[in-house]
Short mmCIF file of C-alpha atoms in Angstrom, two decimals:
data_model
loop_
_atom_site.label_atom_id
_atom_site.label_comp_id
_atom_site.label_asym_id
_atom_site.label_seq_id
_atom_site.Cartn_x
_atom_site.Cartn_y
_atom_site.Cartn_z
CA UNK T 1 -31.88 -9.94 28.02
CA UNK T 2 -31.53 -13.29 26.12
CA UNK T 3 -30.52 -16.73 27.49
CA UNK T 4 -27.37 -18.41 26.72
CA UNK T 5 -29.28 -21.16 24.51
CA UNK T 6 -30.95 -18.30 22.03
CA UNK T 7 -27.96 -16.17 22.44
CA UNK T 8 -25.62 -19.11 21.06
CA UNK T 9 -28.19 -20.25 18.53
CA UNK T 10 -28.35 -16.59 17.06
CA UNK T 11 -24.40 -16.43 16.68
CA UNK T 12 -23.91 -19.50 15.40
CA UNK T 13 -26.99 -18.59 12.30
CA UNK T 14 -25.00 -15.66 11.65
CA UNK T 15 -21.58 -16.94 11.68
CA UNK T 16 -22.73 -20.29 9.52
CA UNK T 17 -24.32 -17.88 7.04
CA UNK T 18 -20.96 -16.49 6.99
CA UNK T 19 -18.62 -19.24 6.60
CA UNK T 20 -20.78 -20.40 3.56
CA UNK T 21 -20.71 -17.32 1.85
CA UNK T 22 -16.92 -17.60 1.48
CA UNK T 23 -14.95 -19.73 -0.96
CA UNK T 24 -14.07 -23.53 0.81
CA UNK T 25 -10.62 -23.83 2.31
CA UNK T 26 -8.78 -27.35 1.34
CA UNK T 27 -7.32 -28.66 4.07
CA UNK T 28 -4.84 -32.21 4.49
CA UNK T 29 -5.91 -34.78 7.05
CA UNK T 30 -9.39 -35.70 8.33
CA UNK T 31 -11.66 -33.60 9.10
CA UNK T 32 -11.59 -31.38 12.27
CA UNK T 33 -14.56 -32.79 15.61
CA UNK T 34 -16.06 -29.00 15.02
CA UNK T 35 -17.02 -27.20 11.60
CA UNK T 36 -15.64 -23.92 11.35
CA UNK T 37 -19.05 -22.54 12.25
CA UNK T 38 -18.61 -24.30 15.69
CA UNK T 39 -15.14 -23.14 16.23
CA UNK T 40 -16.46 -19.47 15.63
CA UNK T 41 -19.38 -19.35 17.69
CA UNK T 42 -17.24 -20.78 20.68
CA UNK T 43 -14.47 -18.86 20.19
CA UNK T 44 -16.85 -15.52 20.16
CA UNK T 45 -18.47 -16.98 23.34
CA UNK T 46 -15.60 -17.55 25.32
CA UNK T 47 -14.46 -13.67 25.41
CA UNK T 48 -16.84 -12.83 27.76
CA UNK T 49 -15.45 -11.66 31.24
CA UNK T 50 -17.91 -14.59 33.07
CA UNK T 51 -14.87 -16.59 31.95
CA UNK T 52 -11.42 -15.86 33.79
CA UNK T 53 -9.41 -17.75 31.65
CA UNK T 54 -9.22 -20.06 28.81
CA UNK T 55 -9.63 -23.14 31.61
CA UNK T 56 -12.75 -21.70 33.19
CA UNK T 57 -14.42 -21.43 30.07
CA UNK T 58 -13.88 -24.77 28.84
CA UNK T 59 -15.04 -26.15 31.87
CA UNK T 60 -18.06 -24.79 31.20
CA UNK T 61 -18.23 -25.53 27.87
CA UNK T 62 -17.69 -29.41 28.77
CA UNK T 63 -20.32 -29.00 31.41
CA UNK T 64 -23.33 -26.80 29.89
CA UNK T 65 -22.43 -26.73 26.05
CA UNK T 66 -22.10 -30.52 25.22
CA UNK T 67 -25.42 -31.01 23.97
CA UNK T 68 -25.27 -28.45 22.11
CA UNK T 69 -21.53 -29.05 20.90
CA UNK T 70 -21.30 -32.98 21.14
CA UNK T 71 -18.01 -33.26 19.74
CA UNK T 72 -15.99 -31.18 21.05
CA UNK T 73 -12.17 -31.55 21.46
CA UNK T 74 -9.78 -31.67 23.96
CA UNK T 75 -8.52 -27.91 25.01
CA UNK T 76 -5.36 -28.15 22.94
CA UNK T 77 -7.19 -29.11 19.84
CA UNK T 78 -9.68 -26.82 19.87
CA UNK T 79 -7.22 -24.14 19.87
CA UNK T 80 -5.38 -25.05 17.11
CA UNK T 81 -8.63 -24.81 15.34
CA UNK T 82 -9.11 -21.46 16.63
CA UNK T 83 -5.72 -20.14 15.44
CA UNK T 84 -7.06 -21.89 11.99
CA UNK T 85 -9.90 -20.22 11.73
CA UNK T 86 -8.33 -16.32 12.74
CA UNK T 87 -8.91 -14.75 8.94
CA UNK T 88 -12.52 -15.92 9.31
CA UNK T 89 -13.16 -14.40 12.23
CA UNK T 90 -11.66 -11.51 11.20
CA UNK T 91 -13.69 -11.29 8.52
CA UNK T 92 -16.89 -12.02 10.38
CA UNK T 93 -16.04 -9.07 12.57
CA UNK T 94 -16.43 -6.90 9.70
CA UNK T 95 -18.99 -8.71 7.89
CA UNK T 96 -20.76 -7.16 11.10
CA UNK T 97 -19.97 -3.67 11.11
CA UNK T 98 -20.60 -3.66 7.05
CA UNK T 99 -24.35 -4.61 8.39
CA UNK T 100 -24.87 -2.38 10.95
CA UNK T 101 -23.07 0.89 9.33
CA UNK T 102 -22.29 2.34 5.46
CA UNK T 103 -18.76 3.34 5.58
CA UNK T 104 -20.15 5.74 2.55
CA UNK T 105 -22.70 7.60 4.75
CA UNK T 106 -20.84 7.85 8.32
CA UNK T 107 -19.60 11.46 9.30
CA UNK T 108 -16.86 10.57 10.54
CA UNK T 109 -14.96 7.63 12.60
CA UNK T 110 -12.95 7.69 15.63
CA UNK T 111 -9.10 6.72 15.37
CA UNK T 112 -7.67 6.08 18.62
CA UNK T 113 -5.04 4.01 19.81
CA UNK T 114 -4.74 1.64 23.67
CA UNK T 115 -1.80 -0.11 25.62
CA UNK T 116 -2.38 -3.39 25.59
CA UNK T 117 -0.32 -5.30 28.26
CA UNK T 118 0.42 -8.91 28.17
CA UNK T 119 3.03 -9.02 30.64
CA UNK T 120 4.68 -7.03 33.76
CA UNK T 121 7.07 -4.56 32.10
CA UNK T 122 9.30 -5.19 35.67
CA UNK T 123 9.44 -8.99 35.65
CA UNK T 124 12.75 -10.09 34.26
CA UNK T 125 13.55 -12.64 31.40
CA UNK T 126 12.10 -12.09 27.40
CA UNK T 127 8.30 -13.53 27.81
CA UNK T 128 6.71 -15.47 25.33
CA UNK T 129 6.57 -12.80 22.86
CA UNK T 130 10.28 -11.77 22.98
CA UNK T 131 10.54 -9.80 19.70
CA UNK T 132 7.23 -9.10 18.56
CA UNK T 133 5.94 -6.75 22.05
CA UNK T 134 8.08 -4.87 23.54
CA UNK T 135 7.63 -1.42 26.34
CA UNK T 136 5.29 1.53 25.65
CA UNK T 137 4.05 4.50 27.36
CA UNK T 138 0.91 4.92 28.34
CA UNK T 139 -0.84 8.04 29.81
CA UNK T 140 -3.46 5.66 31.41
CA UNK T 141 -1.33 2.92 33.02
CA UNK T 142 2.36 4.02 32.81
CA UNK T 143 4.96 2.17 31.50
CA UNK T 144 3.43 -1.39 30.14
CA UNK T 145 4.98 -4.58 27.80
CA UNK T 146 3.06 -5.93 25.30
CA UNK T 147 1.00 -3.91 22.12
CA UNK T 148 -0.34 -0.96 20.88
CA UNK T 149 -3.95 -1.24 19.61
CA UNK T 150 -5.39 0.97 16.97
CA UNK T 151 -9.34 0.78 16.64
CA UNK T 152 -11.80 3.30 14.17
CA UNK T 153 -14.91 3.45 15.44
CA UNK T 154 -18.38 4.78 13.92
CA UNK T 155 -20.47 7.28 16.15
CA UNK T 156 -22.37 4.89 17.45
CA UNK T 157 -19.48 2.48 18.90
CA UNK T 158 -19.39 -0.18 16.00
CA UNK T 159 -15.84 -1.09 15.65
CA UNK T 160 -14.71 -0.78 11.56
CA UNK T 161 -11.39 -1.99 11.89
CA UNK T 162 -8.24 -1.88 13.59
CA UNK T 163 -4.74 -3.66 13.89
CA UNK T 164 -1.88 -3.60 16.67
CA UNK T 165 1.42 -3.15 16.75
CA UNK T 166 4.48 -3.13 19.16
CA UNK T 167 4.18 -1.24 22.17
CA UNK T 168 6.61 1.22 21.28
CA UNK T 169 5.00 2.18 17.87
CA UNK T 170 4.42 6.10 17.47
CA UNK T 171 0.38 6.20 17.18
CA UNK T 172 1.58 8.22 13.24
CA UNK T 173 3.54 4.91 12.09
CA UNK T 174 0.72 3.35 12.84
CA UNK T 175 -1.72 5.00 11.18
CA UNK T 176 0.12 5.18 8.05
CA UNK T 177 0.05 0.87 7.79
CA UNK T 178 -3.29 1.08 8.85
CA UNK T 179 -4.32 3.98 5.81
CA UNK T 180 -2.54 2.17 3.43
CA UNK T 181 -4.08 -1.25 4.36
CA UNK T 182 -7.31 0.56 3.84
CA UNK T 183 -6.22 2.17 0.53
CA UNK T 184 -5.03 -0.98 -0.70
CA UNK T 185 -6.56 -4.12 0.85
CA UNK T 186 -4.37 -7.47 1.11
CA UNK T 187 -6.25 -10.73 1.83
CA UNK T 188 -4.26 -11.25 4.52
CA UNK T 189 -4.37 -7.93 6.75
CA UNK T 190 -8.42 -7.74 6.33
CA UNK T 191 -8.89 -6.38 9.87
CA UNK T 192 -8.00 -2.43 9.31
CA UNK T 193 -11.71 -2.75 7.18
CA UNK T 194 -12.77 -0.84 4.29
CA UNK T 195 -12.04 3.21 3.25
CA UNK T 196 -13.62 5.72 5.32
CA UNK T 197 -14.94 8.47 3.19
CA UNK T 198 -15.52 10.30 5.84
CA UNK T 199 -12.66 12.09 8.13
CA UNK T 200 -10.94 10.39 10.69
CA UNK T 201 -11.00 12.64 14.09
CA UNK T 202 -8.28 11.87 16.66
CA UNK T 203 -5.90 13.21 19.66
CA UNK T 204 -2.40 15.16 19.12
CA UNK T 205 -0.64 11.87 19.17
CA UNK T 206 -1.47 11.88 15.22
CA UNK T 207 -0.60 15.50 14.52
CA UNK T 208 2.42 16.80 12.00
CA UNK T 209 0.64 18.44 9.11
CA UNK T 210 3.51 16.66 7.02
CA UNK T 211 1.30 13.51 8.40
CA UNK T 212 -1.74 14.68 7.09
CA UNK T 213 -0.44 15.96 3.98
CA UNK T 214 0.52 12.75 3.20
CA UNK T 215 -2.43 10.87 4.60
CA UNK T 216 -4.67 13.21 2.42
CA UNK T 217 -2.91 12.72 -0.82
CA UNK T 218 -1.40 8.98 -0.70
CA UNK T 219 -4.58 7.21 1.10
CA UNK T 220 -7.61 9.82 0.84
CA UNK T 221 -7.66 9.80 4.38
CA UNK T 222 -8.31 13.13 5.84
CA UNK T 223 -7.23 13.44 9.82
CA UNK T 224 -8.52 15.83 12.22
CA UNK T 225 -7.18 16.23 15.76
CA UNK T 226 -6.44 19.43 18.12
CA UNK T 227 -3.50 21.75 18.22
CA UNK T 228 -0.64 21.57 20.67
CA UNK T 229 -1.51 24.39 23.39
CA UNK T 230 1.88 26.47 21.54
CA UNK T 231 0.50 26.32 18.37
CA UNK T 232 0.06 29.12 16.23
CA UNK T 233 -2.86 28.09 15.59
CA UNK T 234 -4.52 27.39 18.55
CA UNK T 235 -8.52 26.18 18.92
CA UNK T 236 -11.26 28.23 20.89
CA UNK T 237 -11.96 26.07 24.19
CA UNK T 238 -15.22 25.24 22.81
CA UNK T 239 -13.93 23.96 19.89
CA UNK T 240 -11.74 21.85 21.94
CA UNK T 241 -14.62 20.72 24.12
CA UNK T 242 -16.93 19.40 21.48
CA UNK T 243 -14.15 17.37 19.49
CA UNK T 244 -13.23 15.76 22.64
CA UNK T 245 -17.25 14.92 22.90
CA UNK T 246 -17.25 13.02 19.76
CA UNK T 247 -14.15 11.13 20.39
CA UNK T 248 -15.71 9.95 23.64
CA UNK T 249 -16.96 6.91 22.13
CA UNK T 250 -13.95 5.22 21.34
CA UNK T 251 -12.97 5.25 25.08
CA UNK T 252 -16.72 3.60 25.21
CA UNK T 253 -15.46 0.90 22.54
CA UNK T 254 -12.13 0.68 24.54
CA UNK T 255 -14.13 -0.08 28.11
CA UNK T 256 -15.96 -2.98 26.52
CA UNK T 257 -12.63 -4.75 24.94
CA UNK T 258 -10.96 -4.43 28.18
CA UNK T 259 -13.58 -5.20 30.86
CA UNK T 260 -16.35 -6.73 29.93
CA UNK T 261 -14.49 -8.69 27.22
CA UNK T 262 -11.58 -9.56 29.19
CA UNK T 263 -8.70 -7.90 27.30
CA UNK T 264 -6.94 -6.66 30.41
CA UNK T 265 -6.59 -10.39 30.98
CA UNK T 266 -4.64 -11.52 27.94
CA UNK T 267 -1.41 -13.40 28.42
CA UNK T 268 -0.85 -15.09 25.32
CA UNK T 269 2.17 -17.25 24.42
CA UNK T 270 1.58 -17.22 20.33
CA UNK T 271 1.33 -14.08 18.19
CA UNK T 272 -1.79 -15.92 16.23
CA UNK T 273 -3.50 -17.02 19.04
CA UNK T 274 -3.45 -13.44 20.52
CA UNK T 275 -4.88 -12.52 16.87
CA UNK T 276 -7.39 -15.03 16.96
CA UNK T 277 -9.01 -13.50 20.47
CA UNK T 278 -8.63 -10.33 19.79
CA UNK T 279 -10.39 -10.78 16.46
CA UNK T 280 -13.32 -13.01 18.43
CA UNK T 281 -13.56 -9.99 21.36
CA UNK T 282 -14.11 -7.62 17.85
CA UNK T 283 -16.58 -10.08 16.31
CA UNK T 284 -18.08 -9.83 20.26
CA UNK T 285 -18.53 -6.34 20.53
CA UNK T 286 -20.01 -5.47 16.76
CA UNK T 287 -22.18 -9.03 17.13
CA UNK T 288 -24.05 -7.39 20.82
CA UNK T 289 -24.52 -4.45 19.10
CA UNK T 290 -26.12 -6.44 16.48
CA UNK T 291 -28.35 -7.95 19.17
CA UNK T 292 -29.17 -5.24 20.73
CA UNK T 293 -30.90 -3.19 18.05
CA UNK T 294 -32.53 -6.52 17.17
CA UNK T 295 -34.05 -6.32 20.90
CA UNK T 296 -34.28 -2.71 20.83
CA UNK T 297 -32.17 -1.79 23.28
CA UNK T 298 -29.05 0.88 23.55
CA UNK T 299 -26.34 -0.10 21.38
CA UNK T 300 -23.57 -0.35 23.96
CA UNK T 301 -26.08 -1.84 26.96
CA UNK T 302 -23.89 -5.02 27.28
CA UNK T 303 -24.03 -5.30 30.91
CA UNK T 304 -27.60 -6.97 30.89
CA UNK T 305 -27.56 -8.62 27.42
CA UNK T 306 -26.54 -12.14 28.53
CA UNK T 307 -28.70 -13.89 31.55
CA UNK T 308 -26.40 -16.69 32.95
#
């Protein structure tokens, strides 16, 4: 267990290591009351589940974080900085999994993909996001509005990319953007990560061996996932059992993102400032595993990492 103080000093090393090791971004007008290394470190911070909303955590922040932060901004301002600085963190998330795993030497990676509501599918009217989420299925929650996310996860739980898309995206459209992101990167849709050169292993809602065909020969991306129970090639029930085993630690990953980084509790009213704390709960999760093996605890022991 580490305090807040060392907890907040350690992030904010890593991500100002970070933010220097990438080019300098021009930008009009004075400069911003935080460095982008401030923005970061709050931004990660302020995903933890302590905080019920965006208000509660910046009245902490103005109330225990001053010192350490003595200029920060109004609410508004600091998140327009936030939504600024959304590629970087990004890219810090993965600067962290590229630390803790070699995509190179990993067996395999979990692909899975979660609802992610933002809004009751029964309330009337559009929302905020009226065009960009829309209603999905869900086996865990029903019918839901709001996103689709699609993580890949290493063995071990350390998140190696992922993206989201509309809630009624088929879980195969999706991983086709996401293995072609991967098979050729753009700048500006860095969060699917680097190629796996190991296989991906997944549930039936990626099956179609016209999929994988595909997949195999277009992106290098081999997929494995059970059968349908009709199939005429059916697993053993062993078989069955153990895949099922190693895909248990993306529902792990998922658990974390949701509870104890607050995901269930995102109601966001811009596309990019949805990106930019979803990207920050990413950087959250791969940075405690970070901290854990530094304190040589389990990877995925975040219940006792943080004494408040």
């Amino acid at each position: 267990m580490v305090d807040v103080d060392t907890f907040l000093t350690t992030l904010y090393v890593m991500v100002d290591d970070f933010c220097h090791s990438q080019p300098p971004r021009r930008r009009p007008g004075p400069d911003a009351s935080l460095s982008e290394s401030e923005v970061i470190t709050l931004a990660i911070f302020a995903r933890w589940s302590r905080f019920n909303s965006e208000r509660d955590f910046y009245r902490y922040a103005t109330g225990h974080l001053t010192d350490a932060f003595p200029t920060l901004p109004e609410r508004s301002q600091f998140n327009r900085l936030l939504r600024s600085c959304t590629e970087l963190i990004e890219g810090f998330s993965l600067h962290l999994a590229s630390l803790l795993t070699d995509t190179r030497e990993c067996p395999y990676q979990a692909l899975d993909s979660s609802a992610m509501p933002i809004r009751d599918c029964k309330r009337r009217g559009h929302g905020w996001l009226a065009g960009r989420a829309d209603i999905g299925w869900s086996n865990s929650i029903g019918w839901y509005e709001g996103f689709s996310l699609l993580t890949a996860t290493d063995p071990t739980g350390i998140i190696t990319g992922y993206c989201f898309s509309a809630a009624s995206s088929a879980d195969q459209s999706m991983a086709e953007s996401f293995f072609a992101l991967r098979a050729h990167p753009n700048p500006r849709l860095s969060s699917v990560g680097p190629i796996s050169w190991g296989p991906y292993v997944a549930d039936k809602g990626f099956e179609g061996a016209e999929n994988q065909r595909r997949w195999q020969e277009s992106y290098g991306a081999r997929v494995i996932h059970p059968p349908k129970r009709n199939s005429r090639k059916p697993w053993s029930k062993r078989l069955r059992r153990w895949v099922a085993s190693i895909r248990q630690i993306v529902e792990s990953v998922y658990d974390k993102l949701f509870n104890a980084f607050g995901l269930w509790r995102e109601r966001p009213h811009e596309l990019s400032g949805l990106r930019a704390r979803l990207a920050a709960r990413i950087a959250l999760h791969n940075f405690s595993i970070w901290l854990n093996d530094q304190l040589g605890r389990p990877r995925l022991a975040f219940a006792e990492l943080l004494g408040w």
